[in-house]
Coordinates of C-alpha atoms and ligand atoms in Angstrom, one line a residue:
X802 CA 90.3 -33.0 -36.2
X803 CA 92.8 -33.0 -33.4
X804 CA 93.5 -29.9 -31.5
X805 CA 97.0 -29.4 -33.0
X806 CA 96.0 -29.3 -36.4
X807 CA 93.4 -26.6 -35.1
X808 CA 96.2 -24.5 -33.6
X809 CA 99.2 -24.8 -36.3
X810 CA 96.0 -24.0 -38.8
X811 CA 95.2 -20.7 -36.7
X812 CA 98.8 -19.7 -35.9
X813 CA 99.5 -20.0 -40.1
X814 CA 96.5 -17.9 -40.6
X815 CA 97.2 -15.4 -38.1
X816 CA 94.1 -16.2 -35.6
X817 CA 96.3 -17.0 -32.9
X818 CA 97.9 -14.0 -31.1
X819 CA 99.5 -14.6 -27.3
X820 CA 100.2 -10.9 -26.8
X821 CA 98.6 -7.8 -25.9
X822 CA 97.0 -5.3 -28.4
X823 CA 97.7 -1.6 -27.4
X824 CA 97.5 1.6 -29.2
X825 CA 97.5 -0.8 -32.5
X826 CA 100.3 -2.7 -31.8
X827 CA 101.2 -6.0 -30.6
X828 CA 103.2 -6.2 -27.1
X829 CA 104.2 -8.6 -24.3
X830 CA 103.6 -8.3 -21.0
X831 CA 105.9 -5.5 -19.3
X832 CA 107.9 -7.5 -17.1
X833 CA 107.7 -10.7 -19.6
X834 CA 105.6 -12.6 -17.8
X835 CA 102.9 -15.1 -19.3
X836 CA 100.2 -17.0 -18.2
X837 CA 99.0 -20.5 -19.3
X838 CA 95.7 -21.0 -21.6
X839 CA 94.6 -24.6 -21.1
X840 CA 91.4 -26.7 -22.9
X841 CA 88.9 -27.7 -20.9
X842 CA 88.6 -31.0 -22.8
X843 CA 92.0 -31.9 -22.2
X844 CA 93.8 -29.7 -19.6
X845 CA 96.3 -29.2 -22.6
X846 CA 98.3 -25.9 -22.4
X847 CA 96.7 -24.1 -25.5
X848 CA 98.9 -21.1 -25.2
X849 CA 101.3 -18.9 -23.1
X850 CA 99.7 -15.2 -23.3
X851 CA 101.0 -12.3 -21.9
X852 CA 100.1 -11.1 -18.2
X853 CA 99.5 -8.0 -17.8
X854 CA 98.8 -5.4 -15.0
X855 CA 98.1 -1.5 -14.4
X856 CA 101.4 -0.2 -16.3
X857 CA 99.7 -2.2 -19.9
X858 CA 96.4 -1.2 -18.5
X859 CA 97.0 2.7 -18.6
X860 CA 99.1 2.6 -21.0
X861 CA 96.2 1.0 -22.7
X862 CA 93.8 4.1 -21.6
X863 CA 96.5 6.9 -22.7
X864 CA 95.9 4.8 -26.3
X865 CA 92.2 5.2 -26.3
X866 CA 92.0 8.3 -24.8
X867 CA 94.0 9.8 -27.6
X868 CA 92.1 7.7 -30.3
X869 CA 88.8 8.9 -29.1
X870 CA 90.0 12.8 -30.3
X871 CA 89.7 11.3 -33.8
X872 CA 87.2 8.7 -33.6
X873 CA 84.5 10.7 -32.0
X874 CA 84.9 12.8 -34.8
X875 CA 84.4 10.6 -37.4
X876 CA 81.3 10.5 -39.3
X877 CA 78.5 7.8 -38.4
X878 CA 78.7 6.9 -42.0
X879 CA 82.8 6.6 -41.6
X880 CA 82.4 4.6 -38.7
X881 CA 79.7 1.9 -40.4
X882 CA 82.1 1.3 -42.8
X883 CA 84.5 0.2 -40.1
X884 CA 82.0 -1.9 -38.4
X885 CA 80.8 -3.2 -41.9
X886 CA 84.0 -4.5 -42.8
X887 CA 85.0 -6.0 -39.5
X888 CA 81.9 -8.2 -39.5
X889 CA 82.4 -9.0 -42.7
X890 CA 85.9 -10.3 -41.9
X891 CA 84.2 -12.0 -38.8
X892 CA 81.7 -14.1 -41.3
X893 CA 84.7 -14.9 -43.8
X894 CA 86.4 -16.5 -41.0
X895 CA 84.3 -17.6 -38.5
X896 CA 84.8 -21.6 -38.9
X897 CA 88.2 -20.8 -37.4
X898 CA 87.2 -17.9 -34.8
X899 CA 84.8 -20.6 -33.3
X900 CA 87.5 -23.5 -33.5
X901 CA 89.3 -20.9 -31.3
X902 CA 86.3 -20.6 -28.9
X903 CA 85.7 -24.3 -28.7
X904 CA 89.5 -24.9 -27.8
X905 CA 89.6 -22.3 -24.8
X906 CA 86.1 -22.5 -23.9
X907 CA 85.3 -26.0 -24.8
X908 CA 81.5 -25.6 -26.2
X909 CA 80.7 -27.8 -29.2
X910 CA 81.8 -26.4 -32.9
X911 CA 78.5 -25.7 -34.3
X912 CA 77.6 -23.9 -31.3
X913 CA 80.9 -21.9 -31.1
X914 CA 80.4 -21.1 -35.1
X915 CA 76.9 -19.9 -33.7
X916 CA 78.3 -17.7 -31.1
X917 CA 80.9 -16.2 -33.2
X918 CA 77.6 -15.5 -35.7
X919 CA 75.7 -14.5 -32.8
X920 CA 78.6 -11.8 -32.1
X921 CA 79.3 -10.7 -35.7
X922 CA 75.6 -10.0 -35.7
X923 CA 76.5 -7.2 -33.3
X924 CA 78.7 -5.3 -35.1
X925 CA 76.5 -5.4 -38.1
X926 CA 73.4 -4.2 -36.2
X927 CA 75.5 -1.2 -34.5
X928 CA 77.1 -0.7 -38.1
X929 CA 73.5 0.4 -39.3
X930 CA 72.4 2.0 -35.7
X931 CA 75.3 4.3 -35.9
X932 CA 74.0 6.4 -38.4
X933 CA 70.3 6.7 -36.4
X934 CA 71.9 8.4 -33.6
X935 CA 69.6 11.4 -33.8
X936 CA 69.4 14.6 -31.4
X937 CA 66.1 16.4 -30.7
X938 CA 65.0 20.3 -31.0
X939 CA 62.6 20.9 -28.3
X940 CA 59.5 23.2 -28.2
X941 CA 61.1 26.6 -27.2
X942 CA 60.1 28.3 -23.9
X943 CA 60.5 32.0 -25.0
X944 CA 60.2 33.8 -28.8
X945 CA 64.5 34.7 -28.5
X946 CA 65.3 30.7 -27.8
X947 CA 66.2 27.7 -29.4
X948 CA 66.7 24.7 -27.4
X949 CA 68.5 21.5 -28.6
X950 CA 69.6 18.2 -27.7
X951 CA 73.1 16.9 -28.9
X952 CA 73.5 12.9 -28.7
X953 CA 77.7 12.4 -28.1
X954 CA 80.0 9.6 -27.2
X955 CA 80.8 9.0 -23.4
X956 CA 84.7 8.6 -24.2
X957 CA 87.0 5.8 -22.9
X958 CA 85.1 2.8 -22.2
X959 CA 86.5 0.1 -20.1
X960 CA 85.1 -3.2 -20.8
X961 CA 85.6 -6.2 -18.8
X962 CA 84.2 -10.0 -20.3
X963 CA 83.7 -13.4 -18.8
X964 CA 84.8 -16.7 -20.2
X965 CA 81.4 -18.5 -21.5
X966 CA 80.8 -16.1 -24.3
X967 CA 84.4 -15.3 -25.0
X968 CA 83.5 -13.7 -28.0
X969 CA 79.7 -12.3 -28.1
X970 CA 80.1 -11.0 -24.9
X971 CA 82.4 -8.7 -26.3
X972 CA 81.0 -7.5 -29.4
X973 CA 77.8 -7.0 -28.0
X974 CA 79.6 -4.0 -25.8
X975 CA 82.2 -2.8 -28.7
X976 CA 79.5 -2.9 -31.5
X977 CA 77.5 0.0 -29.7
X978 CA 80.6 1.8 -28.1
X979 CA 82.3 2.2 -31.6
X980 CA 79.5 3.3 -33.2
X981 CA 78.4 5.7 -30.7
X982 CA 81.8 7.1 -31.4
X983 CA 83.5 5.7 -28.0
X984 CA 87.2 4.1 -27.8
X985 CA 88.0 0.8 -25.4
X986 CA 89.8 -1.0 -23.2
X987 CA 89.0 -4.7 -23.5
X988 CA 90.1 -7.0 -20.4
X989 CA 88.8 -10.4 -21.6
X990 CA 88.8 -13.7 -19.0
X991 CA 92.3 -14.9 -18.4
X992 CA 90.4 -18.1 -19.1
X993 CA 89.5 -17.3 -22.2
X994 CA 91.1 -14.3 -23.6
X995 CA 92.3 -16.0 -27.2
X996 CA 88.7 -15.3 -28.9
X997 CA 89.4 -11.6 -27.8
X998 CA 92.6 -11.2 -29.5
X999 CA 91.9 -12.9 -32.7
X1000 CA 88.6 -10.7 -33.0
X1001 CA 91.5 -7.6 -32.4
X1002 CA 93.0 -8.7 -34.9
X1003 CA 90.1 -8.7 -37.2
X1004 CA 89.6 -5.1 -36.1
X1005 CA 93.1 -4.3 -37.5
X1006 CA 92.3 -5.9 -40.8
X1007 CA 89.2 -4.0 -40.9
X1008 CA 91.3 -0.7 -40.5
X1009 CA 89.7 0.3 -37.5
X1010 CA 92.2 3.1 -36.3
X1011 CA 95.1 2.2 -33.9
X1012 CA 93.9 2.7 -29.9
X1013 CA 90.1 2.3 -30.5
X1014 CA 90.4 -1.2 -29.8
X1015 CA 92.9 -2.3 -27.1
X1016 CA 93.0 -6.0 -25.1
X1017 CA 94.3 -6.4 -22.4
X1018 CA 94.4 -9.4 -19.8
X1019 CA 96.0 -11.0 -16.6
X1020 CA 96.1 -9.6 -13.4
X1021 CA 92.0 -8.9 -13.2
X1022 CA 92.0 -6.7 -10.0
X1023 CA 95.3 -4.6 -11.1
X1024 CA 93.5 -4.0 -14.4
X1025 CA 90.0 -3.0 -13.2
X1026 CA 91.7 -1.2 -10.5
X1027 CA 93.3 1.1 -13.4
X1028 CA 89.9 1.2 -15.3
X1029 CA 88.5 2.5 -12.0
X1030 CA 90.9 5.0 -10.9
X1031 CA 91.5 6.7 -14.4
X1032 CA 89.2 9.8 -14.6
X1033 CA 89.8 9.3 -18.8
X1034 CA 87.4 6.1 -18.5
X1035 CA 83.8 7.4 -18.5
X1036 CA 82.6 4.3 -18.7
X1037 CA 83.0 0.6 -17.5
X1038 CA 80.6 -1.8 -19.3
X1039 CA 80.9 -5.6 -17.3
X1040 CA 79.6 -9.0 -17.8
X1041 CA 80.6 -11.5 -14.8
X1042 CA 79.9 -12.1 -11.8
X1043 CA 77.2 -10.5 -9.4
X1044 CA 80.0 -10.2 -6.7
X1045 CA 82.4 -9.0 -9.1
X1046 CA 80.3 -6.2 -10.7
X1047 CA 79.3 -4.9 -7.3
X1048 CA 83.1 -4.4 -6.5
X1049 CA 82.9 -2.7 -9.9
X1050 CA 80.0 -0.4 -9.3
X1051 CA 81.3 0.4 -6.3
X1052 CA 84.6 2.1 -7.2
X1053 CA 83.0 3.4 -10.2
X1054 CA 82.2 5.7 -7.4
X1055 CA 85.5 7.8 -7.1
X1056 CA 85.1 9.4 -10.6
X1057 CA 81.8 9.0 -11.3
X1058 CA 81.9 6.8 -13.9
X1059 CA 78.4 5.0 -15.7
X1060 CA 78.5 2.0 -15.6
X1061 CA 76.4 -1.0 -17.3
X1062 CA 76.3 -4.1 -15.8
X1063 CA 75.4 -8.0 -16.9
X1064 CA 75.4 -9.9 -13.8
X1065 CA 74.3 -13.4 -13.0
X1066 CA 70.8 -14.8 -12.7
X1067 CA 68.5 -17.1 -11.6
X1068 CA 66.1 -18.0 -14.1
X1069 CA 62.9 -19.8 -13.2
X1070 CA 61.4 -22.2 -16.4
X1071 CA 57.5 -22.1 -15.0
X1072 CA 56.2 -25.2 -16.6
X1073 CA 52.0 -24.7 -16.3
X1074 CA 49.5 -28.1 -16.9
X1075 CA 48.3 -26.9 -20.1
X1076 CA 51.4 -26.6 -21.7
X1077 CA 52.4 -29.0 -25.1
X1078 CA 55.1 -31.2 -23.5
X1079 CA 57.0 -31.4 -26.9
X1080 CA 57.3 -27.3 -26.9
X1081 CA 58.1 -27.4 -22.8
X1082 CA 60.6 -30.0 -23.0
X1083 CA 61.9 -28.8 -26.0
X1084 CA 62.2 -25.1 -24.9
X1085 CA 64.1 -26.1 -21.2
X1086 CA 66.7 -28.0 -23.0
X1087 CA 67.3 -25.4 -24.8
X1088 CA 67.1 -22.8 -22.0
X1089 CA 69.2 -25.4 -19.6
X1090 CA 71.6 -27.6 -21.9
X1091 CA 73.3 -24.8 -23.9
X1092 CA 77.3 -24.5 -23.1
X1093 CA 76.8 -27.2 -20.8
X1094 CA 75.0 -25.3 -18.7
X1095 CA 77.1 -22.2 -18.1
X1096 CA 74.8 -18.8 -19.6
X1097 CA 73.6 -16.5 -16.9
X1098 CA 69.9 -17.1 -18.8
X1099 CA 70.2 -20.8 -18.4
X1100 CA 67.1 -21.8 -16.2
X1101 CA 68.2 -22.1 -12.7
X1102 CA 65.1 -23.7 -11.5
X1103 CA 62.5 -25.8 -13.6
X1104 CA 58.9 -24.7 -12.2
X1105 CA 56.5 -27.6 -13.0
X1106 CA 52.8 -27.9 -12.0
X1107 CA 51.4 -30.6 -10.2
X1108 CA 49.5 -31.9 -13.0
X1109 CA 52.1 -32.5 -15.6
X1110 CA 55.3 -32.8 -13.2
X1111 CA 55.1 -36.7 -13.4
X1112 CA 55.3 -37.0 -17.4
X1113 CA 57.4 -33.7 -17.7
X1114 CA 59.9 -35.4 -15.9
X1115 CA 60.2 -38.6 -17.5
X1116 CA 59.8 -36.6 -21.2
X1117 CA 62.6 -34.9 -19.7
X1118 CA 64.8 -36.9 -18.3
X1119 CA 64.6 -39.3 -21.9
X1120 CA 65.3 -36.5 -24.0
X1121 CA 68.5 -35.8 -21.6
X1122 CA 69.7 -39.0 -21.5
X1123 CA 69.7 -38.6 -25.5
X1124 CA 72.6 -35.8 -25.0
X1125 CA 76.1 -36.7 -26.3
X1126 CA 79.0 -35.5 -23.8
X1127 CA 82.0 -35.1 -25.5
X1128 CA 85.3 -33.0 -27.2
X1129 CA 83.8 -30.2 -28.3
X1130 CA 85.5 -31.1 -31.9
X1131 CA 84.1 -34.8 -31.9
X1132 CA 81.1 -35.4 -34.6
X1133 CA 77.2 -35.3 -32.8
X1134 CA 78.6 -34.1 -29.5
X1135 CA 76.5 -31.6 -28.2
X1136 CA 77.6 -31.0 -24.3
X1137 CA 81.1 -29.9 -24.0
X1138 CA 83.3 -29.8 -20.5
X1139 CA 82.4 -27.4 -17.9
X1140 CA 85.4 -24.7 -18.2
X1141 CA 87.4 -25.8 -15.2
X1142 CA 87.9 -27.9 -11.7
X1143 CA 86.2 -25.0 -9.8
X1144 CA 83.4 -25.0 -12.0
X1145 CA 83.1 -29.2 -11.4
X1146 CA 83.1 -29.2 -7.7
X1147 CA 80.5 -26.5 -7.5
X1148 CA 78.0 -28.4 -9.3
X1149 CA 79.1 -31.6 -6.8
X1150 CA 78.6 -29.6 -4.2
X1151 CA 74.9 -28.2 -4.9
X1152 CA 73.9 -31.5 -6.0
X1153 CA 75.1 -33.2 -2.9
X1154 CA 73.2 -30.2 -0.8
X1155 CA 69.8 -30.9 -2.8
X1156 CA 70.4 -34.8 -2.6
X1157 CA 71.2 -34.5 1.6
X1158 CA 68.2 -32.2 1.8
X1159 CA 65.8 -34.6 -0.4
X1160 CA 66.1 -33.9 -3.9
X1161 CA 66.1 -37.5 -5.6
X1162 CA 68.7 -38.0 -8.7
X1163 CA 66.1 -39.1 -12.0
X1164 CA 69.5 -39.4 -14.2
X1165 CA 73.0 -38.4 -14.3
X1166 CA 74.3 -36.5 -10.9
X1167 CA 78.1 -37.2 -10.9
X1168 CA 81.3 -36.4 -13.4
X1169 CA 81.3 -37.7 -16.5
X1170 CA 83.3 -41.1 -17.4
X1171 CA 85.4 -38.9 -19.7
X1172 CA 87.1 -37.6 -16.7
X1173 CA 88.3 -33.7 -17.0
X1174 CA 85.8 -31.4 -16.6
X1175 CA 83.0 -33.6 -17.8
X1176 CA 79.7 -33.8 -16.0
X1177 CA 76.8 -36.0 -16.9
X1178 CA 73.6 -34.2 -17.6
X1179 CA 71.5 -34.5 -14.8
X1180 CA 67.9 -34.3 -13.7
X1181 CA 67.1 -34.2 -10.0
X1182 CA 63.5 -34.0 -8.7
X1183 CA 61.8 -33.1 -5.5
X1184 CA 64.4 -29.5 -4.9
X1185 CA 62.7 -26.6 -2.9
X1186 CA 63.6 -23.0 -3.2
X1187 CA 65.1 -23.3 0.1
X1188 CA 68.0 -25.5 -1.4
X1189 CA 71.4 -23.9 -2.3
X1190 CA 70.8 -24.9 -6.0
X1191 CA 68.1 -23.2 -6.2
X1192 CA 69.9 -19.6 -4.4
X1193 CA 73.0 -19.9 -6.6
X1194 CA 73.9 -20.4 -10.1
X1195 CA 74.3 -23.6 -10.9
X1196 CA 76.4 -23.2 -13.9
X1197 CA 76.3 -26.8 -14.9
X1198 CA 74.3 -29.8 -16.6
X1199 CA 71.9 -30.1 -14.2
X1200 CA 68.0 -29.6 -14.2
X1201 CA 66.6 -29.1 -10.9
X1202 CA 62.5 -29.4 -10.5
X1203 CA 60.3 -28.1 -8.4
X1204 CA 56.8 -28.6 -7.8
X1205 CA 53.8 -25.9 -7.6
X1206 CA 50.3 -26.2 -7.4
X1207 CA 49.1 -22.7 -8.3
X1208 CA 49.5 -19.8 -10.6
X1209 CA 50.4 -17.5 -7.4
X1210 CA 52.5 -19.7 -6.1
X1211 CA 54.5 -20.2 -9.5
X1212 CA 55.1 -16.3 -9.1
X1213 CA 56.3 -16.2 -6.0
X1214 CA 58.8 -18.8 -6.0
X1215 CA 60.1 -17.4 -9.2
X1216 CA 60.5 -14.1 -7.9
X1217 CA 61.9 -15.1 -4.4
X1218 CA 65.4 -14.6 -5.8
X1219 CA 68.1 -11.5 -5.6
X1220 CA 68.4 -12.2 -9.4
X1221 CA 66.5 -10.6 -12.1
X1222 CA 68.0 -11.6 -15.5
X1223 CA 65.9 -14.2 -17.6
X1224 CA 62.8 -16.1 -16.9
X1225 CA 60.7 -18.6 -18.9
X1226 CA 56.9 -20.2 -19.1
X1227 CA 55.6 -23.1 -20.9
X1228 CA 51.5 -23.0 -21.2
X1229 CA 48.6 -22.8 -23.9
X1230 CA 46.5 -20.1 -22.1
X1231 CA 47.3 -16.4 -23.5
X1232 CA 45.7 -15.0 -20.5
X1233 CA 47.8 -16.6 -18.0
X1234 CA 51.0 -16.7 -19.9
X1235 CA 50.5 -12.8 -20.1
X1236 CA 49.8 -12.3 -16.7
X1237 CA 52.6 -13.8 -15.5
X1238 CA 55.0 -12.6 -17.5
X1239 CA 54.0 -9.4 -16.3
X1240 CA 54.4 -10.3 -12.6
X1241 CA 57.7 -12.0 -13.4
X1242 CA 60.0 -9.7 -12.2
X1243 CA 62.5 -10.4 -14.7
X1244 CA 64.5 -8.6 -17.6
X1245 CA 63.9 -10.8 -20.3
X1246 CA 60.7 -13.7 -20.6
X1247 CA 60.4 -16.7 -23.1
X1248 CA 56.6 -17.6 -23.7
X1249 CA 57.2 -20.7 -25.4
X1250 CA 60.5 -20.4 -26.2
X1251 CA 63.7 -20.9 -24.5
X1252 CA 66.5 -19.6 -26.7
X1253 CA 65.6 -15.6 -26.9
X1254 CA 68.5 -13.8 -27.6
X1255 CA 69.2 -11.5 -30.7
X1256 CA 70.9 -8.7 -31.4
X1257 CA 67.9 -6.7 -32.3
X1258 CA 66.2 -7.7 -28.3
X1259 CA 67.6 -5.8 -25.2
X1260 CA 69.2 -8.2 -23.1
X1261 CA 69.6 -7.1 -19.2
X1262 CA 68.4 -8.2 -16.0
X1263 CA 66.8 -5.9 -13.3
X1264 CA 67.4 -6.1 -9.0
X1265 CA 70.9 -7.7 -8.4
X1266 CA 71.2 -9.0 -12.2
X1267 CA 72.1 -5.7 -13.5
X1268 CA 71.8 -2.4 -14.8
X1269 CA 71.2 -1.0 -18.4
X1270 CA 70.7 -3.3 -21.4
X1271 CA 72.8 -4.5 -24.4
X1272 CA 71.9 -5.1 -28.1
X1273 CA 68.8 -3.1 -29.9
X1274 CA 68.0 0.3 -30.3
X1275 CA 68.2 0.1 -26.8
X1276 CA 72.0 -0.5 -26.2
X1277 CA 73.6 2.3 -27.7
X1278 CA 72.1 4.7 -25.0
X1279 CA 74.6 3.8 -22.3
X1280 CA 77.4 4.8 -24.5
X1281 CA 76.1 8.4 -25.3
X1282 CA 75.5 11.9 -23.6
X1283 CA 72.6 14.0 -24.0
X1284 CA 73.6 17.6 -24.2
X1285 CA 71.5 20.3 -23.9
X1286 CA 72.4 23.2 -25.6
X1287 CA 70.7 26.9 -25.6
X1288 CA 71.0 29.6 -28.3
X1289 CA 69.7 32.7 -26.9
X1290 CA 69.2 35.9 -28.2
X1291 CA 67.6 35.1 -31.3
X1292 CA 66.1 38.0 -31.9
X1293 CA 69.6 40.3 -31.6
Ligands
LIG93 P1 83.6 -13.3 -13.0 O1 84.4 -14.1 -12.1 O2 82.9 -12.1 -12.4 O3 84.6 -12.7 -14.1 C1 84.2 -11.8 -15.1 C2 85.3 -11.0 -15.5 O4 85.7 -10.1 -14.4 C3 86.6 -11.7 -15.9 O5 87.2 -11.0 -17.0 C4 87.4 -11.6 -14.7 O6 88.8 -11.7 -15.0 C5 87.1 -10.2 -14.2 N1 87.4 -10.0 -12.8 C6 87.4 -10.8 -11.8 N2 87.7 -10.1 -10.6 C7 87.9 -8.8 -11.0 C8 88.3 -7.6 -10.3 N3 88.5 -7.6 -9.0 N4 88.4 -6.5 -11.0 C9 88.2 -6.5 -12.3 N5 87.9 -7.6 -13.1 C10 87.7 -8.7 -12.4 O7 82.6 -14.1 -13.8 P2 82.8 -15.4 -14.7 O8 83.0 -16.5 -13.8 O9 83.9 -15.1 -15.7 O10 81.5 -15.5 -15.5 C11 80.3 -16.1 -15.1 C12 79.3 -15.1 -14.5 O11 79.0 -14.2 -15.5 C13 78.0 -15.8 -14.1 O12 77.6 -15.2 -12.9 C14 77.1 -15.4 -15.3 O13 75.7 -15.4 -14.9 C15 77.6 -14.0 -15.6 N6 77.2 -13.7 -17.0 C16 76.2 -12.7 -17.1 C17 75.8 -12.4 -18.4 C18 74.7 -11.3 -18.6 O14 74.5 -10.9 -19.7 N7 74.0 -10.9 -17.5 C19 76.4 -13.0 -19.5 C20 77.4 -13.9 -19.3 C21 77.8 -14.3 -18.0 P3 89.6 -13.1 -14.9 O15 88.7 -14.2 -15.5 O16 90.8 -12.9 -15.7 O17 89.9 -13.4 -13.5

């Protein structure tokens, strides 16, 4: 399948959209300007979309703002139905929605259809948890008192998505806001914002009223600036960057804002002695490999005791070298490109710093022969925690392992990170596993596992990964306020 067929078939449906969505309409950028979409695969120019900046970007909140006077006063039930349908329109169409993912983002088909499933799956779940947003009546304090506890929306919620989950990332915040009764602002990645639009789109279909959902994308700092300043935003819900979200946080300040944040990690994959190879080896390629590398859960840092770290690696480096690198639309391929030049010379660079510093290359540890953005997957041995690629995110194919020789010292270099987001063990004891996982100062832990997200689990990291949590019961909290109300004089 060539990547013009993919596009002529998406533009004929209606999947491909290059403009703006505000206050239900399509627009272009104010002052006409556009800015290139390009494959990773290729570098092909995918599409011109509009560039936007702070006029589109409050004219975008004005839209919400007045949408949420209506919306928020919509019943839970009315609202399900909205949600319903749009993930319904999601399913019916989500071959295309992840050809559009793979194109822009690059990550093979089957796992683009799987994060365009993963995302639907949002909506659906907050479809259902909008009608269990329940208040409380507390135990009065005096015979003439009642005392209750309203659950409403926060308002205006600005939302601002990276470019590895172009889609999930952003249902996983708009499933809960809408549902809660909130409006947004979406400012997808300028690297990826085409996922974003079509799933607007979808929205539209769905009949989800005109300035509930509004993209906009382009000039990132003039947008989140507007976000920032308006004192109609109550909210600003982020997944980047930790750099970026502390700029965020920071001038959430001026109005007061809540904010949620989804920051990067550093995940540590503790592999103990006792553990079943098969599961371990199985469980880090799945916690590593996935988008090539790029998911702020991706282990950072693979643990491995003493005992087993010999045959872990060669079990691991053979079912590596089994990985096919190719166009994400090519049959069996199962490691796309990494999403840009940037993103190549990073991983060159924290390779090279392990290498000069020790580390020994077992396989891979240089681009890809299919030039672009390609990068072979890699396994490099002998890395401390002191290296740089072990302090920063990798974001790439590579597996970097470390050696430990005690349960206390697994802990501690596991925790001796800023990051807080997603950790995993491999081992047969219950006892141990257990205990660690409670010292693992982490948001989320795999036992066993290493793919653990769902839209019925919390996902959130805790020190500099982030605040609050998305998906579950759990996720729809940020997007409400708890009023207290008191009826006095009861008894006249
Ligand atoms: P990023 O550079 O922080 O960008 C994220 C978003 O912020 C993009 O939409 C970007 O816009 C926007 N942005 C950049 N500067 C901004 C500013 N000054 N004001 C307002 N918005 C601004 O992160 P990324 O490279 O796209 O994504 C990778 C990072 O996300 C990694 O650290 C990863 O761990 C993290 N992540 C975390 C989670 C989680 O759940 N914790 C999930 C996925 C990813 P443009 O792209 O248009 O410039």
């Amino acid at each position: 399948m060539g990547a013009n067929d993919v596009l002529a078939r998406l533009n004929s449906s209606g999947f491909l959209k290059t403009q703006g969505f505000i206050g239900g309409k399509w627009v272009d950028a104010y002052d006409g300007k556009t800015l290139e979409v390009t494959n990773p695969a290729t570098g092909e120019v995918i599409a011109n979309v509009a560039c936007m900046g702070t006029k589109e970007a409050n004219d975008a909140i004005a839209s919400a703002h007045k949408a949420f006077q209506s919306w928020s006063k919509f019943t839970a039930g009315e609202r399900s139905k909205c949600l319903r349908k749009w993930y319904d329109l999601i399913m019916a169409n989500k071959e295309q929605l992840g050809e559009l993912i793979t194109l822009e983002q690059g990550k093979p088909l089957k796992e683009a259809i799987g994060e365009v499933t993963l995302g639907a799956s949002y909506l659906e779940f907050y479809a259902e948890e909008a009608k269990r947003i329940y208040g409380d009546i507390i135990p009065t304090t005096s015979a003439d008192r009642r005392l209750f506890i309203l659950k409403q929306p926060v308002g205006v919620v600005g939302a601002i998505t990276p470019w590895n989950f172009p889609f999930a990332m952003i249902t996983r915040k708009v499933g809960p806001a809408l549902a809660a009764g909130c409006t947004m602002v979406i400012k997808p990645s300028e690297l990826t914002p085409l996922a974003a639009l079509a799933a607007a789109e979808l929205a539209n279909r769905a009949g989800i009223p005109p300035g509930v959902v509004n993209v906009v994308m382009g000039i990132a700092p003039e947008i989140g600036d507007a976000l920032l300043a308006s004192p109609q935003v109550r909210k600003i819900t982020f997944t980047g960057s930790t750099a970026v979200g502390k700029k965020l946080m920071a001038g959430a300040a001026s109005t007061v804002k809540k904010v949620t944040l989804e920051l990067g990690g550093n995940a540590p994959c503790i592999v103990f002695d006792d553990a079943d190879i098969e599961v371990a080896v199985k469980g880090t390629l799945g916690a590593k490999f996935r988008n090539t590398g790029q998911t702020c859960i991706c282990a950072n840092r693979i643990l491995v005791q003493e005992g087993i770290y010999d045959k872990f690696a060669r079990a691991l480096s053979d079912a590596i070298s089994n990985i096919k690198v190719g166009n994400g639309f090519s049959e069996g391929v199962v490691q796309g490109p990494l999403i840009n030049e940037a993103a190549v010379q990073k991983v060159e660079t924290l390779v090279q710093d392990a290498v000069s510093k020790g580390a020994e290359v077992l396989l891979g540890g240089k681009r890809h022969g299919l030039g672009f953005t390609f990068y072979e997957p890699t396994v490099i041995s002998n890395v401390n925690n002191e290296m740089r690629i072990s302090r920063e995110e990798v974001f790439g194919p590579v597996a970097p392992l470390l050696r430990f020789k005690t349960e206390e010292e697994a802990i501690s270099i596991a925790n001796d990170t800023d990051a807080g987001l997603a950790a995993y063990l491999f081992g047969a004891s219950v006892q141990r596993t257990w205990r660690v996982a409670e010292a693992l100062e982490y948001g989320i832990v795999g036992i066993n596992e290493g793919l653990v997200s769902s839209e019925v689990t919390p996902h959130g990291g805790v020190k500099q990964s982030g605040l609050g949590r998305e998906g579950s019961k759990y996720g729809i909290e940020d997007y409400l306020e708890i009023k207290y109300v008191c009826l006095g004089n009861m008894l006249g």
